Coordinates of C-alpha atoms and ligand atoms in Angstrom, one line a residue:
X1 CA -3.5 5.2 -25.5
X2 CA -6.5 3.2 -23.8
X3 CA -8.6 1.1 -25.7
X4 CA -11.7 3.1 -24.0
X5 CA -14.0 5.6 -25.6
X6 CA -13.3 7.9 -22.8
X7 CA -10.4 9.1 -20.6
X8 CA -10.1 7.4 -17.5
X9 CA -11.3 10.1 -15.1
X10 CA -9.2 9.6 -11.6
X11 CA -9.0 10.6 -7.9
X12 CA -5.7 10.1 -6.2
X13 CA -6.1 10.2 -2.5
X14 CA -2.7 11.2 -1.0
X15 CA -1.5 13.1 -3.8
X16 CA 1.1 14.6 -2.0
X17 CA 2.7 11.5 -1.2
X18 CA 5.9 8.9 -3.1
X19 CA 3.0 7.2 -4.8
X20 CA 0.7 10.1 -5.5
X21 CA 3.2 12.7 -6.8
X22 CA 4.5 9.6 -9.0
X23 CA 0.7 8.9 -10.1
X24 CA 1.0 12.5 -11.3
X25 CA 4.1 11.9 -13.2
X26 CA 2.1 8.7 -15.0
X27 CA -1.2 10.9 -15.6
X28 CA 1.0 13.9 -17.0
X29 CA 2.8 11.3 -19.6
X30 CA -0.6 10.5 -21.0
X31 CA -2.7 13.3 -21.0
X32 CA -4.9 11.1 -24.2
X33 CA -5.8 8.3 -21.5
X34 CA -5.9 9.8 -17.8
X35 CA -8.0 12.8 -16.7
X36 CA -7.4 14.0 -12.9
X37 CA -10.8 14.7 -11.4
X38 CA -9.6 14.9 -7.4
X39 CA -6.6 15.4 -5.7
X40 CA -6.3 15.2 -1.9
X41 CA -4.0 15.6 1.3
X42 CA -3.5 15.8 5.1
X43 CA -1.0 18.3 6.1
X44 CA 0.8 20.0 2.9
X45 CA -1.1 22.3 1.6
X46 CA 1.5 24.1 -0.5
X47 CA 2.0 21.2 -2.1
X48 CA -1.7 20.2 -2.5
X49 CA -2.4 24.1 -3.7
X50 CA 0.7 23.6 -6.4
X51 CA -0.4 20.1 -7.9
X52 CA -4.4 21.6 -8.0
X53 CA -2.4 24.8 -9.8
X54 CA -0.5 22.7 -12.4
X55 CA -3.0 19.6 -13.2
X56 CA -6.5 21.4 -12.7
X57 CA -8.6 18.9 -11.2
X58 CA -12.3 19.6 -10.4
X59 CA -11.9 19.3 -6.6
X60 CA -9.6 18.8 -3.9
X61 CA -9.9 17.7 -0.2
X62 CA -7.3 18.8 2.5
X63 CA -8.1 16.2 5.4
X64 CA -6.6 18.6 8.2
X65 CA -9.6 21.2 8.4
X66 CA -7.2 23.7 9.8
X67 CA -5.8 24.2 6.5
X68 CA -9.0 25.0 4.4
X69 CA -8.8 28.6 4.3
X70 CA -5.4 28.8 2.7
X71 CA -6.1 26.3 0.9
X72 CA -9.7 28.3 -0.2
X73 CA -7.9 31.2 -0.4
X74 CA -5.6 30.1 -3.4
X75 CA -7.8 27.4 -5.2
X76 CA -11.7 29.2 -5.4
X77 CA -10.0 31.9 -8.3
X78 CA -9.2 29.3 -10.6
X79 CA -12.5 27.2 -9.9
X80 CA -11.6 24.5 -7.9
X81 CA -13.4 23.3 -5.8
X82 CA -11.9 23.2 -2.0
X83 CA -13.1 20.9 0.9
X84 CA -12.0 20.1 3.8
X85 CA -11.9 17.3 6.8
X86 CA -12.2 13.1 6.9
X87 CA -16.0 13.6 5.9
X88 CA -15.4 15.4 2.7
X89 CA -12.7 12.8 2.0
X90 CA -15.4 9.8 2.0
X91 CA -17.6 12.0 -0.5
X92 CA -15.4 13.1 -2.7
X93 CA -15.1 9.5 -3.6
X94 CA -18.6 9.4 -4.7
X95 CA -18.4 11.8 -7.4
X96 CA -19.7 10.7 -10.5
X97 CA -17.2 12.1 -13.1
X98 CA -14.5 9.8 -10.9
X99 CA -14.0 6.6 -12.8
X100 CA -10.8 5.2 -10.6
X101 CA -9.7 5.9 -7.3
X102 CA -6.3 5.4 -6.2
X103 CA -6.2 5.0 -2.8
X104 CA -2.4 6.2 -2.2
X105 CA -3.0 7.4 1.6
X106 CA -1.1 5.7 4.1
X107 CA -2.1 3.4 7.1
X108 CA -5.8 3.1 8.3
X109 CA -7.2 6.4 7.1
X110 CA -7.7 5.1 3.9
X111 CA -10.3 2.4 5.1
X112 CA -13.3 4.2 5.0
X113 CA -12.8 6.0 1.5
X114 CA -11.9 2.7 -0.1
X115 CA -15.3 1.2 0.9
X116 CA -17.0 3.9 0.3
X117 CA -15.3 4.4 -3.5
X118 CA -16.3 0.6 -3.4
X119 CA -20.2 1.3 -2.5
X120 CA -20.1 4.2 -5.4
X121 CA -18.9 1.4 -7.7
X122 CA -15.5 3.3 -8.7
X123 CA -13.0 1.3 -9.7
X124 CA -10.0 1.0 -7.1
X125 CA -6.1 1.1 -8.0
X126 CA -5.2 -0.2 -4.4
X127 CA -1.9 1.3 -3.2
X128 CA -3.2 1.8 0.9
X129 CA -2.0 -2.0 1.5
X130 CA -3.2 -1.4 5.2
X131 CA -6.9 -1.3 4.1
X132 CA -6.7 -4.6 3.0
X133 CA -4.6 -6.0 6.2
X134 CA -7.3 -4.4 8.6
X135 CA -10.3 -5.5 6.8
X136 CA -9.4 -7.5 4.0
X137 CA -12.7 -10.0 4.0
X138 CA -15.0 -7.4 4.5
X139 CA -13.5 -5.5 1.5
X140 CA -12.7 -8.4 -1.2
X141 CA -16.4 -9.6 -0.4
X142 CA -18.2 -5.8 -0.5
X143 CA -16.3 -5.3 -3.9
X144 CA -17.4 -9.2 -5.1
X145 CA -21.1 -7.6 -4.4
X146 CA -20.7 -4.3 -6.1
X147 CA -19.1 -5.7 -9.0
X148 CA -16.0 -3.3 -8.4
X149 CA -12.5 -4.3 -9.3
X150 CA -9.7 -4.0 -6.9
X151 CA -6.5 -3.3 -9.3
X152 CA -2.8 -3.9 -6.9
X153 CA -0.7 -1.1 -7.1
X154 CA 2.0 -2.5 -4.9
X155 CA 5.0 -3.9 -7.2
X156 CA 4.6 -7.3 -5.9
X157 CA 0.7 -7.5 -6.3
X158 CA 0.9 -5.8 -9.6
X159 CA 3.4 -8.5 -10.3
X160 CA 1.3 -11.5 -9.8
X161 CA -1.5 -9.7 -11.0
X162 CA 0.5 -9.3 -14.8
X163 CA 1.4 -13.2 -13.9
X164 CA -2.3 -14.4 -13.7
X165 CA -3.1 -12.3 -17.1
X166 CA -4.7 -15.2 -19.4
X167 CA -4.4 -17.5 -16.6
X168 CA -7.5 -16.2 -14.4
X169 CA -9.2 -19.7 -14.7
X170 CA -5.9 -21.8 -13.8
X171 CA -5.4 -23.1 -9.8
X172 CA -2.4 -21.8 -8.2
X173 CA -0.4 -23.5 -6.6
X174 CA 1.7 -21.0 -4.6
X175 CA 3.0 -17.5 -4.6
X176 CA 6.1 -16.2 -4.0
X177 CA 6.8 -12.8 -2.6
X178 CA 10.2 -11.2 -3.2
X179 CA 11.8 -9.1 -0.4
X180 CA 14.6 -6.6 -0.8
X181 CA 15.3 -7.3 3.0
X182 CA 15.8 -3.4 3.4
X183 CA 19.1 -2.1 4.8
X184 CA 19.6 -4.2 7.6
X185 CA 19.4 -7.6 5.6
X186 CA 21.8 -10.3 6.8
X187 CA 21.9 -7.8 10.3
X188 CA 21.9 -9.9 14.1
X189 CA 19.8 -8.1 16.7
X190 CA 22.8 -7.1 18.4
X191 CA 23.1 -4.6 15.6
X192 CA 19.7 -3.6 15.7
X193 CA 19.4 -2.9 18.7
X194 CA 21.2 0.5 18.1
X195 CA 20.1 1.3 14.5
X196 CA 18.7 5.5 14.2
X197 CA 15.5 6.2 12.6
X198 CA 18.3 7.9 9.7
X199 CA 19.7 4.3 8.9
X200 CA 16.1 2.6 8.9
X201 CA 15.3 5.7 6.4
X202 CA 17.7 4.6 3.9
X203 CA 16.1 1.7 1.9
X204 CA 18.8 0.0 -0.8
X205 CA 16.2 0.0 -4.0
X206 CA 12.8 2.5 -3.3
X207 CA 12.2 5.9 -2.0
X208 CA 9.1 6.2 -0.6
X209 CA 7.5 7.5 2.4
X210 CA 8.5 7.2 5.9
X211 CA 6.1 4.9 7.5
X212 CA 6.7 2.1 4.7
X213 CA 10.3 2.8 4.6
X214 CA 10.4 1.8 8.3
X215 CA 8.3 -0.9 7.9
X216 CA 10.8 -2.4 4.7
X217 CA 13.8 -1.8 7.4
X218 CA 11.6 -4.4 9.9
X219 CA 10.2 -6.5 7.6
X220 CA 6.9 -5.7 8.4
X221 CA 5.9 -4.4 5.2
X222 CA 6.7 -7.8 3.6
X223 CA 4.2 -9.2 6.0
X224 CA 1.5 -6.9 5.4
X225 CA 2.1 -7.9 1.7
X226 CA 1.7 -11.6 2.8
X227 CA -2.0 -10.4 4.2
X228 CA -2.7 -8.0 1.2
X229 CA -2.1 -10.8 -1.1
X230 CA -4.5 -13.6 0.8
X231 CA -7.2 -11.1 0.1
X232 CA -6.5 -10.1 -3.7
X233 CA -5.5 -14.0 -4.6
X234 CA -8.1 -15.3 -2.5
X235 CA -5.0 -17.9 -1.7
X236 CA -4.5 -19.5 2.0
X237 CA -1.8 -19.0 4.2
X238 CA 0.5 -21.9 2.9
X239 CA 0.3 -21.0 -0.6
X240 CA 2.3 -17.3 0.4
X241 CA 5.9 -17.7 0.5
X242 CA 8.1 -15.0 1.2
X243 CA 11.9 -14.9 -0.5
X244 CA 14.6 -12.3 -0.1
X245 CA 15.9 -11.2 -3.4
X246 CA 18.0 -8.3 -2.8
X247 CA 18.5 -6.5 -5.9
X248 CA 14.7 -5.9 -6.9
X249 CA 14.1 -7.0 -10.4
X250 CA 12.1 -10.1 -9.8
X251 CA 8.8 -8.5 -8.4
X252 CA 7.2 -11.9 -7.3
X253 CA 6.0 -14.8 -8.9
X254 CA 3.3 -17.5 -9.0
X255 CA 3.7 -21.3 -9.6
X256 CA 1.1 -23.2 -11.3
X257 CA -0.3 -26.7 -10.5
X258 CA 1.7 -27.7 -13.4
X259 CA 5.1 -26.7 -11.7
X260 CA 5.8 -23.5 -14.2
X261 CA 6.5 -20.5 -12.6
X262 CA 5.9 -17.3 -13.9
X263 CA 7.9 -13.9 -12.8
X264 CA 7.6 -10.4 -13.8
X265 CA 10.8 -8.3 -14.0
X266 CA 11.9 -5.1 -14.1
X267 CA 14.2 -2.2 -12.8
X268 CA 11.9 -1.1 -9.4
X269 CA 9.9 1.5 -10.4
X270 CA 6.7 2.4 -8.9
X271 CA 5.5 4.0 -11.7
X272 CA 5.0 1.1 -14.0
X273 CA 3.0 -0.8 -11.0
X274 CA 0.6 2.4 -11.0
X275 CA 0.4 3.1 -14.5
X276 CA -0.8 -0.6 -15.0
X277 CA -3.4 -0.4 -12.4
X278 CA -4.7 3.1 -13.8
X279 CA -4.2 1.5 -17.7
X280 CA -5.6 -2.3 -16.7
X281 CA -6.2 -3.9 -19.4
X282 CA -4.4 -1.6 -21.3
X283 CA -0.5 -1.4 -21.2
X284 CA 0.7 2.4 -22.3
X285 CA 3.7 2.8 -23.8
X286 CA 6.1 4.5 -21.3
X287 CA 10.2 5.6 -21.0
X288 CA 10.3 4.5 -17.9
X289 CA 14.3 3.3 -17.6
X290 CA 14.7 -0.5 -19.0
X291 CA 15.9 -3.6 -17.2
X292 CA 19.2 -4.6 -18.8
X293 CA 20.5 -8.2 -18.5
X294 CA 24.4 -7.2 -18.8
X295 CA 24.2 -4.8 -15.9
X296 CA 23.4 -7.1 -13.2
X297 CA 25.1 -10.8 -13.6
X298 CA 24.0 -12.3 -10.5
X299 CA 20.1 -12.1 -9.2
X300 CA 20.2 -14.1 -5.9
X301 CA 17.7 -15.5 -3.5
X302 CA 17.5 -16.1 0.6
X303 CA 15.5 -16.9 3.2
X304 CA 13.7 -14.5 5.3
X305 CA 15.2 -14.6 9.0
X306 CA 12.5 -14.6 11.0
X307 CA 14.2 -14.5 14.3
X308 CA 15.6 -11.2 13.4
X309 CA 13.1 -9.8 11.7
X310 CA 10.3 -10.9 14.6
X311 CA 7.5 -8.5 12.4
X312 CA 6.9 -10.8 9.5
X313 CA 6.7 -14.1 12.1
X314 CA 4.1 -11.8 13.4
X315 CA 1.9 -11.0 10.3
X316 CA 2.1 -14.5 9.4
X317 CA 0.6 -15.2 13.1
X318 CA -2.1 -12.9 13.0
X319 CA -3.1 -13.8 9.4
X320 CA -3.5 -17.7 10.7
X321 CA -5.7 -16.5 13.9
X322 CA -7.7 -14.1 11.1
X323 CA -10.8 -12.1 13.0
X324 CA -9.5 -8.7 14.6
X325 CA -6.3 -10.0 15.1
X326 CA -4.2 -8.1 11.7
X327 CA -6.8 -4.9 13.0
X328 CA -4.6 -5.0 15.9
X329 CA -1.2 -5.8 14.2
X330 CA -1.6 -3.1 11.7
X331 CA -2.5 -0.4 14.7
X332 CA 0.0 -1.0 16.6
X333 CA 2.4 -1.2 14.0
X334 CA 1.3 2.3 13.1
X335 CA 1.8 3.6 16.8
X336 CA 5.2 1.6 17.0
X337 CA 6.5 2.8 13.7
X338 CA 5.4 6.7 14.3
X339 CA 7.2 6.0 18.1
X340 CA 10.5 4.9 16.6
X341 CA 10.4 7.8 14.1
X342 CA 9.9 10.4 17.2
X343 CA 12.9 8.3 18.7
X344 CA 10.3 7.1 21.7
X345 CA 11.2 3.4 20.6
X346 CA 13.9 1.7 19.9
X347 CA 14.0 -0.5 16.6
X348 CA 13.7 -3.7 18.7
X349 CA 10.8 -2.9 20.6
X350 CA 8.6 -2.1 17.9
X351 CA 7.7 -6.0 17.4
X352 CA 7.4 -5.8 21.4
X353 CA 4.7 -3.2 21.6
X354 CA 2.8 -5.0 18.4
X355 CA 3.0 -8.2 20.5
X356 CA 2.1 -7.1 23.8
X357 CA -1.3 -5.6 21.9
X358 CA -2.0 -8.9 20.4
X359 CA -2.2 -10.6 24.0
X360 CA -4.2 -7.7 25.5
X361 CA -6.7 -6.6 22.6
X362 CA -9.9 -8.8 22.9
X363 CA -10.5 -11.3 20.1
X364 CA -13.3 -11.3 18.0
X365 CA -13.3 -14.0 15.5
X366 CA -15.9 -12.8 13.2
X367 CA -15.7 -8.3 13.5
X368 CA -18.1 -6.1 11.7
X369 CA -16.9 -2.5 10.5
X370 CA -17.8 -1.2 13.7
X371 CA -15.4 -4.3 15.6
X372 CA -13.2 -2.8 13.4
X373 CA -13.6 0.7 13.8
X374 CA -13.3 0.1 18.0
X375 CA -10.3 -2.6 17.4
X376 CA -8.5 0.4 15.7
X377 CA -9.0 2.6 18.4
X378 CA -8.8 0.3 21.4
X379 CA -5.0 -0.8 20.4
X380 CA -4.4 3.1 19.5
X381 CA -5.0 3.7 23.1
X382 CA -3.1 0.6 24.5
X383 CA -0.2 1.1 21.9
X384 CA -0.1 4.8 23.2
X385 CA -0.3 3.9 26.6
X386 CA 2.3 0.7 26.6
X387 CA 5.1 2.8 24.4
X388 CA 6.1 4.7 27.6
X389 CA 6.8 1.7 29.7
X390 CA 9.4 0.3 27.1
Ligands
NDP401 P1 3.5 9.0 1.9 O1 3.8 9.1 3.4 O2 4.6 9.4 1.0 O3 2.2 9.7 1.5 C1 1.0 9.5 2.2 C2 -0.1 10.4 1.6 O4 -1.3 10.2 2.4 C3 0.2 11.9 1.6 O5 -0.5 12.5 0.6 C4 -0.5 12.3 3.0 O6 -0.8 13.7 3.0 C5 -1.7 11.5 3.0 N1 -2.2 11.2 4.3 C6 -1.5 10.7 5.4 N2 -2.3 10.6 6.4 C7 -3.6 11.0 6.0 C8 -4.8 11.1 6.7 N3 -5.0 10.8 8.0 N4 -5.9 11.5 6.0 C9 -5.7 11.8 4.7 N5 -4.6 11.8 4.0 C10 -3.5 11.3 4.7 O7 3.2 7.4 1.6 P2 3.5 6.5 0.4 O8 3.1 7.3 -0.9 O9 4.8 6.0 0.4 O10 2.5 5.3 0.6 C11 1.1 5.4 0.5 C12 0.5 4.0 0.5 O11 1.0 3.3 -0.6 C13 0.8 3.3 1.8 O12 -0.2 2.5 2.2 C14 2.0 2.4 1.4 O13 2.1 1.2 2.1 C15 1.6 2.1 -0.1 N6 2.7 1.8 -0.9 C16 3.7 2.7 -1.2 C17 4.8 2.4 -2.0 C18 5.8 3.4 -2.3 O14 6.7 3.1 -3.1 N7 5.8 4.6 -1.7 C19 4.9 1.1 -2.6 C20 3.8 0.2 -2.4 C21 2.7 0.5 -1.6 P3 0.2 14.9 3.4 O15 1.5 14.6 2.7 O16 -0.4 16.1 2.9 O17 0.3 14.9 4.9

């Protein structure tokens, strides 16, 4: 139970989602410290309607408008209340019986919300790594004004996070970032050239949803971790290292100036990353399945190929040139990745399209929200446009 007078009173954005149906699960197991206030989604409504049903929130927000009336329709009975469209999403944010907001949307929707939950002052559990990738100065710095903490709900975040606890005040020296290295670790691109969107789908250690499945397959979800982390750690580029550690245990660690290194472990899990950031400073007692030194006798380390695996070379790239430039990785990436799952791209040419955007976007080394916002939509467009020709 949380060491608070109150329950912590939450909104999950993307409920229907891997991370938001498991934030459910974590909320469910502790009824004493968690109170569900909103719950929203984009396109499933039954499932949206079926969570509101079973958890009773105060409000929900269906993004697609189309789907308000059914969504109406079954919800306004049992006094919930039903919205509907990217508008209401921003609001709902702003309500003042939310404490915490985890922002567990995926890709660049979840921008606006996150700085508008920040503006409200709400407490983020940050999930919607793309927010961070796209924006990450403008948001680390708003939140530094407002006073709002940003808690990681990514596994390797949340692990250096649970590294740094008593350490705040203490340099570091590096981080290291572990990597599964998906299902096509230790592949040539010969291979890859032919892999389906079906073998891509099948990560070795996580289910989770499609686009970041994708993105583990190609690496570049490690490198929008290497961004995500700059902006939580407040660390430059040379102090992010990335390691390939295929069984999933160690989550990532940090190395002091001292030389110690510090690791969190465990089986992978999602749940204990989200419970932590909903909890923070609080750890809940939980069942979640324990790590079990006799049942793996080998935990073994490599190096990322970055030839292979052009998408991480990439990220690191755009994070060195900073301004618009990981605004116009992450787009593209989001166009590429949605192309390869409609089979328009081959796996391949999804680091082509990204880098043909990067030489034809302009720069702008210093963007407001509004660069942002046009940087977004500008590489949408050109993404759209260049996918044909591949
Ligand atoms: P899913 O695809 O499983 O879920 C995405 C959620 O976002 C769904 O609820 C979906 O609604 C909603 N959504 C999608 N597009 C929009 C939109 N335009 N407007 C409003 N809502 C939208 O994704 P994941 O749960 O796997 O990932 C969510 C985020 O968390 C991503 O940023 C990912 O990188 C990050 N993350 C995920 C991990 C995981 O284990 N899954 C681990 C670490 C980070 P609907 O289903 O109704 O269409």
């Amino acid at each position: 139970m949380l060491n608070t007078e109150h329950k912590k009173r939450i909104a999950i954005l993307g409920s229907t989602g891997s991370i938001g149906t498991q934030a459910l699960e974590v909320i469910e197991a502790n009824p004493e410290s968690f109170e569900l206030e909103v719950l929203t989604a984009n396109h499933n409504a039954k499932l949206l309607i079926a969570q509101a049903l079973a958890y009773k929130p105060n409000a929900v927000v269906i993004a697609n408008d189309a789907l308000y009336d059914e969504v109406f329709d079954a919800l306004d009975p049992h006094d919930i209340k039903v919205y509907a469209g990217a508008n209401a999403l921003n609001s709902i944010v702003e309500m003042e019986t939310v404490d915490l907001v985890l922002t567990a949307m995926v890709g660049y929707a979840g921008l606006q919300p996150t700085i508008r939950a920040i503006n409200a002052g709400k407490s983020i559990a940050l999930a919607n790594k793309e927010t961070l990738v796209v924006a990450g100065e403008l948001i680390t710095k708003l939140a530094r004004e407002k006073g709002v903490n940003i808690y990681p709900v990514d596994s390797e975040h949340s692990a250096i996070f649970q590294c740094l606890a008593g350490e705040f005040h203490n340099p570091i020296e590096k981080i290291i970032l572990t990597a599964s290295g998906g299902p096509f670790r230790g592949k040539d691109k010969a291979f890859l050239e032919t892999v389906t969107k079906a073998q891509a789908l099948k990560h070795p250690n996580w289910t989770m949803g499609a686009k970041i499945t994708i993105d583990s397959a190609s690496l570049m979800n490690k490198g929008l971790e290497v961004i995500e982390a700059k902006w939580l750690f407040n660390l430059r580029q040379d102090q992010i290292e990335v390691v390939v550690h295929p069984q999933s245990i160690i989550h990532s660690l940090v190395q002091f100036e001292d030389g110690s290194m510090k690791a969190q472990m465990g089986l992978p899990d999602m749940k204990l990353p989200i419970q932590y950031a909903m909890a923070y400073p609080d750890r809940l007692k939980s069942a979640f399945p324990r790590f079990d030194f006799r049942n793996f006798s080998q935990l073994t380390f490599e190096q990322p190929d970055l030839e292979t695996f052009r998408n991480l070379q990439l990220a690191y790239d755009v994070l060195a040139k900073g301004g618009n430039a990981p605004c116009v990785l992450n787009a593209a990436n989001e166009i590429a990745v949605a192309a390869f799952l409609n089979d328009e791209l081959g796996f391949l040419q999804m680091p082509d399209l990204i880098e043909s955007c990067l030489a034809k976007v302009a720069y702008i080394a210093h963007p407001s929200l509004e660069d942002y916002v046009q940087t977004d939509a500008e590489t949408r467009r050109l993404a759209e446009e260049l996918k044909v020709k591949y």
